[in-house]
PDB file of C-alpha atoms and ligand atoms in Angstrom:
ATOM      1  CA  MET A   1       0.162   0.019   0.117  1.00  0.00           C
ATOM      2  CA  TYR A   2       0.977   3.581  -0.762  1.00  0.00           C
ATOM      3  CA  SER A   3       1.378   6.081   2.177  1.00  0.00           C
ATOM      4  CA  LYS A   4      -1.024   8.931   2.441  1.00  0.00           C
ATOM      5  CA  LYS A   5       1.898  11.272   1.482  1.00  0.00           C
ATOM      6  CA  VAL A   6       2.737   9.255  -1.826  1.00  0.00           C
ATOM      7  CA  ILE A   7      -0.979   9.549  -2.817  1.00  0.00           C
ATOM      8  CA  GLU A   8      -1.075  13.231  -2.068  1.00  0.00           C
ATOM      9  CA  HIS A   9       2.020  13.897  -4.292  1.00  0.00           C
ATOM     10  CA  PHE A  10       0.846  11.677  -7.067  1.00  0.00           C
ATOM     11  CA  LYS A  11      -2.637  13.231  -7.117  1.00  0.00           C
ATOM     12  CA  ASN A  12      -1.349  16.845  -6.879  1.00  0.00           C
ATOM     13  CA  PRO A  13       2.346  16.625  -7.989  1.00  0.00           C
ATOM     14  CA  HIS A  14       4.328  19.818  -7.119  1.00  0.00           C
ATOM     15  CA  ASN A  15       6.796  21.462  -9.534  1.00  0.00           C
ATOM     16  CA  GLN A  16       5.460  19.406 -12.611  1.00  0.00           C
ATOM     17  CA  GLY A  17       6.228  20.873 -15.890  1.00  0.00           C
ATOM     18  CA  VAL A  18       9.186  22.512 -17.827  1.00  0.00           C
ATOM     19  CA  ILE A  19      11.466  25.561 -17.302  1.00  0.00           C
ATOM     20  CA  LYS A  20      11.975  27.626 -20.255  1.00  0.00           C
ATOM     21  CA  ASN A  21      15.806  28.452 -20.733  1.00  0.00           C
ATOM     22  CA  PRO A  22      16.969  26.130 -17.857  1.00  0.00           C
ATOM     23  CA  ASP A  23      20.594  26.322 -16.511  1.00  0.00           C
ATOM     24  CA  ALA A  24      20.665  22.427 -16.649  1.00  0.00           C
ATOM     25  CA  VAL A  25      18.564  19.513 -17.669  1.00  0.00           C
ATOM     26  CA  GLY A  26      18.942  15.964 -16.418  1.00  0.00           C
ATOM     27  CA  GLU A  27      17.237  12.799 -17.781  1.00  0.00           C
ATOM     28  CA  LYS A  28      17.343   9.292 -16.449  1.00  0.00           C
ATOM     29  CA  GLY A  29      15.448   6.182 -17.446  1.00  0.00           C
ATOM     30  CA  ASN A  30      15.013   2.881 -15.762  1.00  0.00           C
ATOM     31  CA  PRO A  31      15.719   0.318 -18.450  1.00  0.00           C
ATOM     32  CA  ILE A  32      13.862  -2.308 -16.755  1.00  0.00           C
ATOM     33  CA  CYS A  33      10.341  -0.712 -16.339  1.00  0.00           C
ATOM     34  CA  GLY A  34      10.891   1.812 -19.195  1.00  0.00           C
ATOM     35  CA  ASP A  35       9.791   4.912 -16.691  1.00  0.00           C
ATOM     36  CA  VAL A  36      11.682   8.164 -17.474  1.00  0.00           C
ATOM     37  CA  MET A  37      12.260  11.247 -15.396  1.00  0.00           C
ATOM     38  CA  LYS A  38      13.457  14.718 -16.710  1.00  0.00           C
ATOM     39  CA  ILE A  39      14.463  17.535 -14.199  1.00  0.00           C
ATOM     40  CA  TYR A  40      14.963  21.094 -15.181  1.00  0.00           C
ATOM     41  CA  LEU A  41      16.953  23.448 -12.820  1.00  0.00           C
ATOM     42  CA  LYS A  42      17.344  27.155 -12.747  1.00  0.00           C
ATOM     43  CA  ILE A  43      20.576  27.931 -10.608  1.00  0.00           C
ATOM     44  CA  SER A  44      21.284  31.186  -8.850  1.00  0.00           C
ATOM     45  CA  ASN A  45      24.199  32.689  -6.917  1.00  0.00           C
ATOM     46  CA  LYS A  46      23.448  33.922  -3.436  1.00  0.00           C
ATOM     47  CA  ALA A  47      24.653  37.501  -3.623  1.00  0.00           C
ATOM     48  CA  LYS A  48      26.657  37.409  -0.374  1.00  0.00           C
ATOM     49  CA  ASN A  49      28.898  34.365  -0.644  1.00  0.00           C
ATOM     50  CA  GLN A  50      28.423  33.386  -4.099  1.00  0.00           C
ATOM     51  CA  ILE A  51      27.002  29.919  -3.322  1.00  0.00           C
ATOM     52  CA  GLU A  52      25.195  28.399  -6.188  1.00  0.00           C
ATOM     53  CA  TYR A  53      21.693  27.095  -5.256  1.00  0.00           C
ATOM     54  CA  ILE A  54      18.578  25.756  -6.922  1.00  0.00           C
ATOM     55  CA  GLU A  55      16.228  28.587  -7.479  1.00  0.00           C
ATOM     56  CA  ASP A  56      13.783  26.758  -9.318  1.00  0.00           C
ATOM     57  CA  VAL A  57      13.151  23.151 -10.278  1.00  0.00           C
ATOM     58  CA  LYS A  58      10.581  21.310 -12.351  1.00  0.00           C
ATOM     59  CA  PHE A  59      10.048  17.826 -13.610  1.00  0.00           C
ATOM     60  CA  GLU A  60       8.528  15.772 -16.345  1.00  0.00           C
ATOM     61  CA  THR A  61       8.176  11.985 -15.461  1.00  0.00           C
ATOM     62  CA  LEU A  62       6.605   9.258 -17.592  1.00  0.00           C
ATOM     63  CA  GLY A  63       6.108   6.622 -14.957  1.00  0.00           C
ATOM     64  CA  CYS A  64       4.491   4.915 -12.191  1.00  0.00           C
ATOM     65  CA  ALA A  65       2.758   6.480  -9.203  1.00  0.00           C
ATOM     66  CA  ALA A  66       5.898   6.068  -6.955  1.00  0.00           C
ATOM     67  CA  ALA A  67       8.118   7.863  -9.752  1.00  0.00           C
ATOM     68  CA  ILE A  68       5.451  10.778  -9.814  1.00  0.00           C
ATOM     69  CA  ALA A  69       5.418  11.072  -6.033  1.00  0.00           C
ATOM     70  CA  ILE A  70       9.243  10.831  -5.934  1.00  0.00           C
ATOM     71  CA  SER A  71       9.605  13.597  -8.333  1.00  0.00           C
ATOM     72  CA  SER A  72       7.201  15.788  -6.609  1.00  0.00           C
ATOM     73  CA  ALA A  73       8.725  15.254  -3.176  1.00  0.00           C
ATOM     74  CA  LEU A  74      12.404  15.553  -4.395  1.00  0.00           C
ATOM     75  CA  THR A  75      11.805  18.683  -6.197  1.00  0.00           C
ATOM     76  CA  ASP A  76      10.267  20.212  -3.139  1.00  0.00           C
ATOM     77  CA  MET A  77      13.266  18.984  -1.245  1.00  0.00           C
ATOM     78  CA  VAL A  78      15.879  20.452  -3.472  1.00  0.00           C
ATOM     79  CA  LYS A  79      14.386  23.902  -4.111  1.00  0.00           C
ATOM     80  CA  GLY A  80      16.359  26.659  -2.124  1.00  0.00           C
ATOM     81  CA  LYS A  81      19.187  24.090  -1.498  1.00  0.00           C
ATOM     82  CA  SER A  82      22.857  24.626  -2.542  1.00  0.00           C
ATOM     83  CA  ILE A  83      24.106  22.291  -5.159  1.00  0.00           C
ATOM     84  CA  ASP A  84      26.447  20.499  -2.715  1.00  0.00           C
ATOM     85  CA  GLU A  85      23.140  19.967  -0.581  1.00  0.00           C
ATOM     86  CA  ALA A  86      21.091  18.672  -3.296  1.00  0.00           C
ATOM     87  CA  LEU A  87      23.836  16.318  -4.346  1.00  0.00           C
ATOM     88  CA  LYS A  88      23.896  14.902  -0.899  1.00  0.00           C
ATOM     89  CA  ILE A  89      20.259  13.660  -0.876  1.00  0.00           C
ATOM     90  CA  THR A  90      19.923  10.010  -0.780  1.00  0.00           C
ATOM     91  CA  LYS A  91      17.113   7.706  -2.085  1.00  0.00           C
ATOM     92  CA  ASP A  92      16.395   6.646   1.654  1.00  0.00           C
ATOM     93  CA  GLN A  93      15.799  10.526   2.457  1.00  0.00           C
ATOM     94  CA  ILE A  94      13.243  10.870  -0.372  1.00  0.00           C
ATOM     95  CA  VAL A  95      11.717   7.395   0.646  1.00  0.00           C
ATOM     96  CA  LYS A  96      11.490   8.768   4.376  1.00  0.00           C
ATOM     97  CA  GLU A  97       9.947  12.115   3.178  1.00  0.00           C
ATOM     98  CA  LEU A  98       7.222  10.161   1.454  1.00  0.00           C
ATOM     99  CA  GLY A  99       6.319   8.117   4.545  1.00  0.00           C
ATOM    100  CA  GLY A 100       7.901   5.044   3.183  1.00  0.00           C
ATOM    101  CA  LEU A 101       7.247   3.020  -0.179  1.00  0.00           C
ATOM    102  CA  PRO A 102       6.233  -0.296  -0.781  1.00  0.00           C
ATOM    103  CA  ALA A 103       9.295  -2.676  -1.175  1.00  0.00           C
ATOM    104  CA  PRO A 104       9.025  -3.420  -4.813  1.00  0.00           C
ATOM    105  CA  LYS A 105       8.919   0.474  -5.510  1.00  0.00           C
ATOM    106  CA  ILE A 106      11.856   1.318  -3.546  1.00  0.00           C
ATOM    107  CA  HIS A 107      14.279   1.096  -6.530  1.00  0.00           C
ATOM    108  CA  CYS A 108      11.954   3.876  -8.205  1.00  0.00           C
ATOM    109  CA  SER A 109      13.595   6.596  -5.735  1.00  0.00           C
ATOM    110  CA  MET A 110      16.945   5.897  -7.523  1.00  0.00           C
ATOM    111  CA  LEU A 111      15.545   7.317 -10.650  1.00  0.00           C
ATOM    112  CA  GLY A 112      14.982  10.764  -8.608  1.00  0.00           C
ATOM    113  CA  VAL A 113      18.542  10.757  -7.294  1.00  0.00           C
ATOM    114  CA  ASP A 114      20.131   9.834 -10.751  1.00  0.00           C
ATOM    115  CA  ALA A 115      18.146  12.444 -12.680  1.00  0.00           C
ATOM    116  CA  LEU A 116      18.919  15.042 -10.083  1.00  0.00           C
ATOM    117  CA  LYS A 117      22.637  14.149 -10.202  1.00  0.00           C
ATOM    118  CA  GLN A 118      22.492  14.207 -14.178  1.00  0.00           C
ATOM    119  CA  ALA A 119      21.037  17.644 -14.157  1.00  0.00           C
ATOM    120  CA  ILE A 120      23.691  19.017 -11.676  1.00  0.00           C
ATOM    121  CA  GLU A 121      26.529  17.248 -13.725  1.00  0.00           C
ATOM    122  CA  ASN A 122      24.932  19.035 -16.721  1.00  0.00           C
ATOM    123  CA  TYR A 123      25.121  22.261 -14.967  1.00  0.00           C
ATOM    124  CA  GLN A 124      28.690  21.687 -13.778  1.00  0.00           C
ATOM    125  CA  ASP A 125      29.885  20.525 -17.129  1.00  0.00           C
ATOM    126  CA  LYS A 126      28.330  23.631 -18.908  1.00  0.00           C
ATOM    127  CA  ASN A 127      30.150  25.876 -16.335  1.00  0.00           C
ATOM    128  CA  ASN A 128      33.458  24.322 -16.717  1.00  0.00           C
ATOM    129  CA  GLU A 129      33.813  24.570 -20.292  1.00  0.00           C
TER     130      GLU A 129
HETATM  131 FE1  FES B 201       9.608   2.295 -13.056  1.00  0.00          FE
HETATM  132 FE2  FES B 201       8.658   2.859 -10.716  1.00  0.00          FE
HETATM  133  S1  FES B 201       8.062   1.116 -11.769  1.00  0.00           S
HETATM  134  S2  FES B 201      10.229   3.972 -11.638  1.00  0.00           S
END
C-alpha cells in the first residue's frame, strides 16, 4: 500500500512541468520498467557568498505512481538548497519524506537521485567549459 503522502503527491504533484531556458537538464530512464524522469534546474548565486543554489526546479516524469510522487517530493526537497546539499540527498531520504514506499517500489527512488545528479552534472559541465 502507498502512504498517504505518496498518494497526495501523486494526485497533486508539485513542480510538474518545464522551465524555459533552464540552466541545466537531467534525464534518467529505468531500463527495466521503461519509466523516464526529466529534471530542469534554474541555478542562482546567493549575492553574499556566491553559493550556487537551486532557485527553481521542475520535472516531467513518464512513470509509475511512485516515480511521480518521488519527483514531486524530491523537487520540493531541493528547491532553495545549494548544489552541494542537493547532491547529498539520498534515496532513503526521499523514501522517508514520502512516509515509506512499498518494497517493490523502493528502486523507483533511484530514478530521482540519478536524474537530479545528471542535471547537476549537466550544469557543472556547462560551467567548466
Ligand atoms: Fe519504474 Fe517505478 S516502476 S520507476
